[in-house]
Amino acid sequence: MNRWATLFQDGPRTVAGVMSGTSLDGIDVAVMRLEGHGRELRWELLQTASHAFEPALRDELLAAAEDAQYPVDSFCRLGPRLARAYAEALADTEAELIGCHGQTLRHQPDPAQFAGAQVSATLQVVDGAALSVHAGVPVVTGFREGDVALGGQGAPLVPYVDWILFGHDTEQRVALNLGGIANVTWLPAGGAATDILAFDTGPANMLIDAVAQEALGVPFDDAGAAASRGRVLPEALERALGHPFFARRPPKSAGRQSGDAGFGRGFADRFVQACGDATPEDMLATAVEVTVVSLSRAMRSFLPSEPHRIIASGGGTRNAFLMARLADRLPGVTTSHEFGVDAHFKEAMAFAILAHEAVGGVATGLPSVTGASRAAVLGSISWP
């Protein structure tokens, strides 16, 4: 029998999820034991690990994400180089399948004229074939393209997993992800996957980290300590909140790109300029407030009703000041740790689950979330 034939058979699988987000703060790995599908999925988290990007690789990824003149020759090597970094992060794990998101460089799901046609696109760089060869097991990548091909936003992808992990029969819940971009998942009480509503709300760590780098010369504001000593700058806050993305109704998704859905270097530079000669502490306090206000406004404007619980995860949960400010505006916010899900590894866990569902032929694309014309099995498989 073909050694990989059992991959498509029902039964427990050990799957590694690999995630590097728009914050570019490194690679997260989560190894899970998975059996079943959908809300019947049984899971056990076996292992987690985080690995910082090598500085040279991070610089290349940041340049590729934000520099329109990034060389094609360098881009050609970026996917294989990133695959090697992912493989090194997986070196101490044992899995029979890998789900890898890749690194988002562009996210352009709204159709635009290109070469004589209206084209939607998204780009998460990773050489799936190279990663599969390095790791010695099949790899699922390309989770977003199928949804975009069906007219969807291709994001957020994690709401299907939020439904598995946090869905409840009698409580209305919101799963809140604080990554480079903030997003929310509305989980109605007793709802099916088709009842989920989810969308990006705007920047989170992406802006806060950019301001920390610009104002303090450090990669991030540890625990929000500097921001906690600052005061919000009202004019800079309102100017930032004037970005057209905040007023758009879902489905919507954001990223580092320029334009109406972009919160990368250009947005951060304009924010810093608007802050004038303010102290670093005031700039950081205001950056935190951009996340807090945009998120709370989006929830009140676009969700059907108030949730019973708000369950936060992502790197932003390490920012104690951000979490305190969110609690002031969104009473009852807590972290996924209280529900048995490591807040720092939920997205890596998500891509393990999405890969498991992909080889099981389960549709994880949610039209109610992305606006796609139908649900789809997401992901493409590479073989070693």
Tab-separated table of C-alpha atoms in Angstrom:
chain	number	residue	atom	x	y	z
A	1	MET	CA	0.000	0.000	0.000
A	2	ASN	CA	1.127	3.553	-0.693
A	3	ARG	CA	2.655	4.840	2.544
A	4	TRP	CA	0.421	7.924	2.443
A	5	ALA	CA	-2.859	6.155	1.650
A	6	THR	CA	-3.863	6.076	5.315
A	7	LEU	CA	-3.673	9.879	5.439
A	8	PHE	CA	-7.138	10.086	3.892
A	9	GLN	CA	-8.695	7.455	6.143
A	10	ASP	CA	-10.744	8.365	9.202
A	11	GLY	CA	-8.932	7.914	12.469
A	12	PRO	CA	-6.674	9.907	14.748
A	13	ARG	CA	-3.894	11.995	13.207
A	14	THR	CA	-0.944	13.816	14.695
A	15	VAL	CA	-0.813	17.170	12.929
A	16	ALA	CA	1.548	20.122	13.311
A	17	GLY	CA	0.237	23.621	12.677
A	18	VAL	CA	2.698	26.343	11.695
A	19	MET	CA	1.884	30.043	11.795
A	20	SER	CA	3.799	33.261	11.260
A	21	GLY	CA	1.512	36.251	11.393
A	22	THR	CA	1.482	39.783	10.067
A	23	SER	CA	3.353	40.995	13.163
A	24	LEU	CA	6.418	39.147	11.815
A	25	ASP	CA	7.390	38.297	15.384
A	26	GLY	CA	8.367	34.702	14.588
A	27	ILE	CA	7.112	31.192	13.963
A	28	ASP	CA	4.619	29.417	16.210
A	29	VAL	CA	4.226	25.623	16.138
A	30	ALA	CA	1.456	23.543	17.702
A	31	VAL	CA	1.329	19.742	17.490
A	32	MET	CA	-2.106	18.194	18.045
A	33	ARG	CA	-3.736	14.788	18.146
A	34	LEU	CA	-6.981	15.082	16.200
A	35	GLU	CA	-9.886	12.736	15.552
A	36	GLY	CA	-13.322	13.399	14.083
A	37	HIS	CA	-14.575	16.500	12.325
A	38	GLY	CA	-16.495	19.708	12.971
A	39	ARG	CA	-18.045	20.123	16.418
A	40	GLU	CA	-17.415	16.395	16.984
A	41	LEU	CA	-13.658	16.929	16.673
A	42	ARG	CA	-11.682	15.550	19.601
A	43	TRP	CA	-8.361	17.245	20.165
A	44	GLU	CA	-5.330	17.151	22.394
A	45	LEU	CA	-2.516	19.683	22.326
A	46	LEU	CA	0.744	17.731	22.516
A	47	GLN	CA	3.462	20.318	22.029
A	48	THR	CA	4.036	24.018	21.354
A	49	ALA	CA	7.085	26.064	20.459
A	50	SER	CA	7.977	29.566	19.285
A	51	HIS	CA	10.989	30.503	17.196
A	52	ALA	CA	12.112	34.034	16.381
A	53	PHE	CA	12.879	34.821	12.769
A	54	GLU	CA	16.540	35.268	11.962
A	55	PRO	CA	16.995	39.045	11.546
A	56	ALA	CA	18.063	38.774	7.905
A	57	LEU	CA	14.992	36.707	7.032
A	58	ARG	CA	12.656	39.034	8.916
A	59	ASP	CA	14.126	42.003	7.052
A	60	GLU	CA	13.499	40.274	3.722
A	61	LEU	CA	9.913	39.398	4.661
A	62	LEU	CA	9.187	42.938	5.789
A	63	ALA	CA	10.685	44.382	2.609
A	64	ALA	CA	8.722	41.962	0.438
A	65	ALA	CA	5.505	42.857	2.271
A	66	GLU	CA	5.894	46.627	2.060
A	67	ASP	CA	8.294	47.511	-0.780
A	68	ALA	CA	6.636	47.610	-4.201
A	69	GLN	CA	10.119	47.468	-5.764
A	70	TYR	CA	11.194	44.267	-4.000
A	71	PRO	CA	13.376	42.344	-6.504
A	72	VAL	CA	11.812	39.405	-8.324
A	73	ASP	CA	15.038	37.398	-7.943
A	74	SER	CA	14.848	37.785	-4.163
A	75	PHE	CA	11.169	36.907	-4.164
A	76	CYS	CA	11.961	33.715	-6.082
A	77	ARG	CA	14.170	32.544	-3.205
A	78	LEU	CA	11.945	33.746	-0.387
A	79	GLY	CA	9.500	30.806	-0.414
A	80	PRO	CA	12.197	28.105	-0.259
A	81	ARG	CA	14.108	30.084	2.392
A	82	LEU	CA	11.002	30.420	4.524
A	83	ALA	CA	10.252	26.716	4.064
A	84	ARG	CA	13.680	25.956	5.523
A	85	ALA	CA	12.949	28.195	8.520
A	86	TYR	CA	9.625	26.453	9.092
A	87	ALA	CA	11.307	23.045	8.841
A	88	GLU	CA	13.877	24.092	11.437
A	89	ALA	CA	11.056	25.197	13.749
A	90	LEU	CA	9.494	21.740	13.296
A	91	ALA	CA	12.730	19.824	13.833
A	92	ASP	CA	11.878	18.654	17.356
A	93	THR	CA	8.324	17.593	16.532
A	94	GLU	CA	6.781	14.389	15.252
A	95	ALA	CA	3.733	14.648	12.996
A	96	GLU	CA	2.242	12.802	10.046
A	97	LEU	CA	0.809	15.973	8.500
A	98	ILE	CA	1.650	19.686	8.586
A	99	GLY	CA	-0.682	22.638	8.091
A	100	CYS	CA	1.269	25.786	7.218
A	101	HIS	CA	-0.263	29.205	6.646
A	102	GLY	CA	2.822	30.793	5.081
A	103	GLN	CA	3.681	34.481	5.379
A	104	THR	CA	1.183	36.977	4.016
A	105	LEU	CA	2.846	39.446	1.660
A	106	ARG	CA	-0.223	40.773	-0.137
A	107	HIS	CA	-3.934	40.427	0.478
A	108	GLN	CA	-6.053	41.951	-2.301
A	109	PRO	CA	-9.407	40.131	-2.279
A	110	ASP	CA	-11.399	43.043	-3.683
A	111	PRO	CA	-11.453	42.810	-7.499
A	112	ALA	CA	-9.311	45.300	-9.399
A	113	GLN	CA	-8.505	45.767	-13.067
A	114	PHE	CA	-5.351	43.905	-14.082
A	115	ALA	CA	-4.157	42.954	-17.580
A	116	GLY	CA	-7.597	43.382	-19.045
A	117	ALA	CA	-9.600	41.548	-16.377
A	118	GLN	CA	-11.014	42.032	-12.884
A	119	VAL	CA	-8.732	40.054	-10.566
A	120	SER	CA	-8.798	39.226	-6.845
A	121	ALA	CA	-5.689	37.829	-5.188
A	122	THR	CA	-3.955	36.867	-1.983
A	123	LEU	CA	-0.332	35.845	-1.479
A	124	GLN	CA	1.050	33.806	1.409
A	125	VAL	CA	4.625	32.914	0.573
A	126	VAL	CA	5.969	29.447	1.368
A	127	ASP	CA	7.268	26.678	-0.850
A	128	GLY	CA	5.012	23.829	0.249
A	129	ALA	CA	6.942	21.267	-1.781
A	130	ALA	CA	10.234	22.320	-0.196
A	131	LEU	CA	8.755	22.216	3.306
A	132	SER	CA	7.318	18.761	2.628
A	133	VAL	CA	10.702	17.503	1.454
A	134	HIS	CA	12.529	19.021	4.436
A	135	ALA	CA	9.978	17.688	6.949
A	136	GLY	CA	9.411	14.329	5.253
A	137	VAL	CA	5.606	14.434	5.541
A	138	PRO	CA	2.726	15.896	3.490
A	139	VAL	CA	2.067	19.604	3.923
A	140	VAL	CA	-1.163	21.543	3.421
A	141	THR	CA	-0.696	25.182	2.359
A	142	GLY	CA	-2.649	27.711	0.299
A	143	PHE	CA	-5.653	27.935	2.598
A	144	ARG	CA	-6.887	31.323	1.387
A	145	GLU	CA	-6.789	31.060	-2.411
A	146	GLY	CA	-9.800	28.777	-2.786
A	147	ASP	CA	-12.078	31.158	-0.928
A	148	VAL	CA	-10.817	34.155	-2.926
A	149	ALA	CA	-11.391	32.216	-6.165
A	150	LEU	CA	-15.037	31.867	-5.093
A	151	GLY	CA	-15.394	35.614	-4.616
A	152	GLY	CA	-14.646	35.609	-0.889
A	153	GLN	CA	-12.281	37.696	1.202
A	154	GLY	CA	-10.110	34.664	1.999
A	155	ALA	CA	-10.097	35.889	5.594
A	156	PRO	CA	-10.571	35.443	8.435
A	157	LEU	CA	-9.899	31.686	8.260
A	158	VAL	CA	-9.880	30.858	11.960
A	159	PRO	CA	-13.648	31.308	12.664
A	160	TYR	CA	-14.330	27.673	11.736
A	161	VAL	CA	-11.830	26.669	14.430
A	162	ASP	CA	-13.276	29.194	16.898
A	163	TRP	CA	-16.626	27.456	16.415
A	164	ILE	CA	-15.045	24.090	17.278
A	165	LEU	CA	-13.096	25.382	20.285
A	166	PHE	CA	-15.500	27.918	21.792
A	167	GLY	CA	-19.001	27.337	20.398
A	168	HIS	CA	-21.626	26.895	23.115
A	169	ASP	CA	-25.216	25.679	23.209
A	170	THR	CA	-26.646	28.464	25.378
A	171	GLU	CA	-24.118	31.333	25.388
A	172	GLN	CA	-23.451	33.857	22.646
A	173	ARG	CA	-19.704	34.264	22.462
A	174	VAL	CA	-17.109	36.312	20.626
A	175	ALA	CA	-13.641	34.968	19.910
A	176	LEU	CA	-11.236	37.892	19.655
A	177	ASN	CA	-7.855	37.495	17.957
A	178	LEU	CA	-5.177	40.094	18.712
A	179	GLY	CA	-2.476	39.470	16.129
A	180	GLY	CA	-0.940	41.971	13.756
A	181	ILE	CA	-4.541	42.592	12.741
A	182	ALA	CA	-7.455	42.295	15.176
A	183	ASN	CA	-10.487	40.245	14.213
A	184	VAL	CA	-13.646	38.977	15.862
A	185	THR	CA	-15.743	35.830	15.454
A	186	TRP	CA	-19.414	35.920	16.469
A	187	LEU	CA	-20.567	32.508	17.742
A	188	PRO	CA	-24.351	32.482	18.285
A	189	ALA	CA	-25.706	30.160	20.963
A	190	GLY	CA	-26.267	26.715	19.497
A	191	GLY	CA	-25.282	27.986	16.061
A	192	ALA	CA	-24.006	25.961	13.134
A	193	ALA	CA	-20.850	26.869	11.234
A	194	THR	CA	-23.047	28.592	8.652
A	195	ASP	CA	-24.326	31.000	11.342
A	196	ILE	CA	-20.896	32.417	12.165
A	197	LEU	CA	-20.074	36.073	11.497
A	198	ALA	CA	-16.442	37.205	11.537
A	199	PHE	CA	-14.305	40.036	10.184
A	200	ASP	CA	-11.125	42.034	10.699
A	201	THR	CA	-11.558	45.189	12.757
A	202	GLY	CA	-8.234	46.942	12.089
A	203	PRO	CA	-4.664	47.006	13.387
A	204	ALA	CA	-3.531	45.505	16.675
A	205	ASN	CA	0.115	44.544	17.214
A	206	MET	CA	1.036	45.752	13.717
A	207	LEU	CA	0.640	49.409	14.636
A	208	ILE	CA	1.697	49.135	18.287
A	209	ASP	CA	4.922	47.309	17.378
A	210	ALA	CA	5.707	49.731	14.545
A	211	VAL	CA	5.396	52.668	16.947
A	212	ALA	CA	7.587	50.894	19.527
A	213	GLN	CA	10.254	50.391	16.876
A	214	GLU	CA	10.040	53.990	15.680
A	215	ALA	CA	9.764	55.729	19.052
A	216	LEU	CA	11.753	53.450	21.362
A	217	GLY	CA	13.974	51.451	19.015
A	218	VAL	CA	12.677	48.153	20.414
A	219	PRO	CA	10.660	45.407	18.657
A	220	PHE	CA	7.637	45.784	20.960
A	221	ASP	CA	6.417	47.508	24.103
A	222	ASP	CA	6.851	44.734	26.676
A	223	ALA	CA	3.511	44.197	28.464
A	224	GLY	CA	2.485	47.696	27.341
A	225	ALA	CA	4.645	49.206	30.077
A	226	ALA	CA	5.545	52.357	28.139
A	227	ALA	CA	1.996	52.845	26.857
A	228	SER	CA	0.651	52.590	30.403
A	229	ARG	CA	2.643	55.716	31.324
A	230	GLY	CA	1.311	57.737	28.403
A	231	ARG	CA	-1.731	59.828	27.601
A	232	VAL	CA	-3.916	59.489	24.525
A	233	LEU	CA	-3.465	62.164	21.847
A	234	PRO	CA	-7.041	62.947	20.721
A	235	GLU	CA	-6.201	64.474	17.332
A	236	ALA	CA	-3.852	61.656	16.319
A	237	LEU	CA	-6.416	59.098	17.475
A	238	GLU	CA	-9.258	60.601	15.456
A	239	ARG	CA	-7.080	60.983	12.383
A	240	ALA	CA	-6.139	57.301	12.552
A	241	LEU	CA	-9.772	56.291	13.065
A	242	GLY	CA	-10.662	58.198	9.898
A	243	HIS	CA	-9.178	55.366	7.816
A	244	PRO	CA	-11.947	54.209	5.419
A	245	PHE	CA	-11.604	50.551	6.431
A	246	PHE	CA	-13.232	51.170	9.805
A	247	ALA	CA	-16.524	52.299	8.263
A	248	ARG	CA	-16.811	49.394	5.816
A	249	ARG	CA	-19.378	46.745	6.610
A	250	PRO	CA	-18.356	43.062	6.738
A	251	PRO	CA	-17.285	40.911	5.061
A	252	LYS	CA	-13.929	42.667	5.162
A	253	SER	CA	-10.296	41.812	5.781
A	254	ALA	CA	-7.144	43.860	6.286
A	255	GLY	CA	-3.373	43.510	6.054
A	256	ARG	CA	-0.081	45.334	5.538
A	257	GLN	CA	-0.875	46.411	1.986
A	258	SER	CA	-1.533	49.998	0.982
A	259	GLY	CA	-4.999	51.256	0.145
A	260	ASP	CA	-8.358	51.069	1.871
A	261	ALA	CA	-7.570	47.850	3.778
A	262	GLY	CA	-3.914	48.486	4.615
A	263	PHE	CA	-2.326	49.145	7.998
A	264	GLY	CA	1.368	48.607	7.254
A	265	ARG	CA	4.306	50.986	7.146
A	266	GLY	CA	2.454	53.808	5.374
A	267	PHE	CA	-0.311	53.874	7.979
A	268	ALA	CA	2.224	53.731	10.824
A	269	ASP	CA	4.299	56.552	9.315
A	270	ARG	CA	1.229	58.779	8.984
A	271	PHE	CA	0.258	57.952	12.560
A	272	VAL	CA	3.701	58.877	13.908
A	273	GLN	CA	3.633	62.100	11.899
A	274	ALA	CA	0.216	62.967	13.342
A	275	CYS	CA	1.633	62.504	16.846
A	276	GLY	CA	4.122	65.314	16.209
A	277	ASP	CA	6.685	65.788	18.970
A	278	ALA	CA	4.759	63.723	21.539
A	279	THR	CA	6.606	61.450	23.933
A	280	PRO	CA	7.034	57.771	23.014
A	281	GLU	CA	4.729	56.896	25.896
A	282	ASP	CA	1.939	59.111	24.549
A	283	MET	CA	2.397	57.736	21.032
A	284	LEU	CA	2.131	54.164	22.294
A	285	ALA	CA	-0.881	54.900	24.490
A	286	THR	CA	-2.590	56.357	21.425
A	287	ALA	CA	-1.635	53.380	19.244
A	288	VAL	CA	-3.209	51.057	21.810
A	289	GLU	CA	-6.324	53.226	21.810
A	290	VAL	CA	-6.625	52.905	18.010
A	291	THR	CA	-6.969	49.145	18.488
A	292	VAL	CA	-9.322	49.425	21.460
A	293	VAL	CA	-11.677	52.004	19.958
A	294	SER	CA	-11.804	50.505	16.464
A	295	LEU	CA	-12.463	47.052	17.883
A	296	SER	CA	-15.164	48.105	20.325
A	297	ARG	CA	-16.894	50.276	17.717
A	298	ALA	CA	-16.863	47.434	15.199
A	299	MET	CA	-18.391	45.019	17.680
A	300	ARG	CA	-21.171	47.429	18.580
A	301	SER	CA	-21.828	48.372	14.947
A	302	PHE	CA	-21.640	45.017	13.192
A	303	LEU	CA	-22.499	42.244	15.665
A	304	PRO	CA	-26.146	41.207	16.129
A	305	SER	CA	-26.152	41.669	19.919
A	306	GLU	CA	-23.985	41.784	23.024
A	307	PRO	CA	-22.083	38.535	23.675
A	308	HIS	CA	-22.101	36.728	26.989
A	309	ARG	CA	-18.343	36.180	26.789
A	310	ILE	CA	-15.423	37.656	24.845
A	311	ILE	CA	-12.536	35.199	24.559
A	312	ALA	CA	-9.219	36.766	23.529
A	313	SER	CA	-6.162	35.069	22.070
A	314	GLY	CA	-3.091	36.026	20.065
A	315	GLY	CA	0.140	37.832	20.832
A	316	GLY	CA	-1.711	40.946	21.948
A	317	THR	CA	-2.888	39.147	25.080
A	318	ARG	CA	0.693	39.531	26.353
A	319	ASN	CA	0.169	43.308	26.369
A	320	ALA	CA	-1.285	43.869	29.832
A	321	PHE	CA	-2.113	47.511	29.124
A	322	LEU	CA	-3.986	46.632	25.925
A	323	MET	CA	-5.967	43.961	27.768
A	324	ALA	CA	-6.809	46.406	30.576
A	325	ARG	CA	-8.026	49.029	28.104
A	326	LEU	CA	-10.138	46.417	26.314
A	327	ALA	CA	-11.649	45.356	29.640
A	328	ASP	CA	-12.630	48.988	30.287
A	329	ARG	CA	-14.608	49.114	27.032
A	330	LEU	CA	-15.663	45.478	26.737
A	331	PRO	CA	-16.634	44.156	30.178
A	332	GLY	CA	-16.162	40.437	30.602
A	333	VAL	CA	-13.252	40.040	28.205
A	334	THR	CA	-11.034	37.123	29.186
A	335	THR	CA	-8.388	34.982	27.502
A	336	SER	CA	-8.706	31.583	25.892
A	337	HIS	CA	-6.466	30.139	28.623
A	338	GLU	CA	-9.613	29.929	30.764
A	339	PHE	CA	-11.131	27.612	28.144
A	340	GLY	CA	-8.139	25.294	27.891
A	341	VAL	CA	-6.722	26.892	24.743
A	342	ASP	CA	-3.266	28.474	24.884
A	343	ALA	CA	-3.872	32.076	23.828
A	344	HIS	CA	-0.434	32.360	22.276
A	345	PHE	CA	-0.770	29.292	20.046
A	346	LYS	CA	-4.416	29.315	18.973
A	347	GLU	CA	-3.618	30.264	15.374
A	348	ALA	CA	-0.965	27.546	15.051
A	349	MET	CA	-3.538	25.127	16.471
A	350	ALA	CA	-6.023	26.431	13.922
A	351	PHE	CA	-3.843	25.489	10.967
A	352	ALA	CA	-3.309	22.014	12.364
A	353	ILE	CA	-7.102	21.640	12.529
A	354	LEU	CA	-7.652	23.169	9.078
A	355	ALA	CA	-5.092	20.775	7.558
A	356	HIS	CA	-6.785	17.832	9.283
A	357	GLU	CA	-10.143	18.900	7.875
A	358	ALA	CA	-8.655	19.446	4.411
A	359	VAL	CA	-7.424	15.866	4.052
A	360	GLY	CA	-10.798	14.745	5.399
A	361	GLY	CA	-12.542	16.646	2.611
A	362	VAL	CA	-14.382	18.916	5.055
A	363	ALA	CA	-15.346	22.403	3.868
A	364	THR	CA	-13.943	25.013	6.250
A	365	GLY	CA	-14.524	28.090	4.099
A	366	LEU	CA	-17.517	29.967	5.503
A	367	PRO	CA	-19.507	32.137	3.072
A	368	SER	CA	-21.226	33.866	6.010
A	369	VAL	CA	-17.774	35.122	7.031
A	370	THR	CA	-15.949	35.767	3.761
A	371	GLY	CA	-18.724	36.399	1.263
A	372	ALA	CA	-17.658	33.495	-0.976
A	373	SER	CA	-20.267	32.013	-3.304
A	374	ARG	CA	-20.135	28.653	-1.510
A	375	ALA	CA	-18.301	26.725	1.172
A	376	ALA	CA	-15.100	25.048	0.020
A	377	VAL	CA	-12.464	22.597	1.184
A	378	LEU	CA	-9.467	24.876	1.703
A	379	GLY	CA	-5.813	24.025	1.143
A	380	SER	CA	-3.493	22.302	-1.311
A	381	ILE	CA	-1.356	19.261	-0.470
A	382	SER	CA	2.369	18.907	-1.213
A	383	TRP	CA	4.025	15.500	-0.986
A	384	PRO	CA	7.586	14.681	0.103
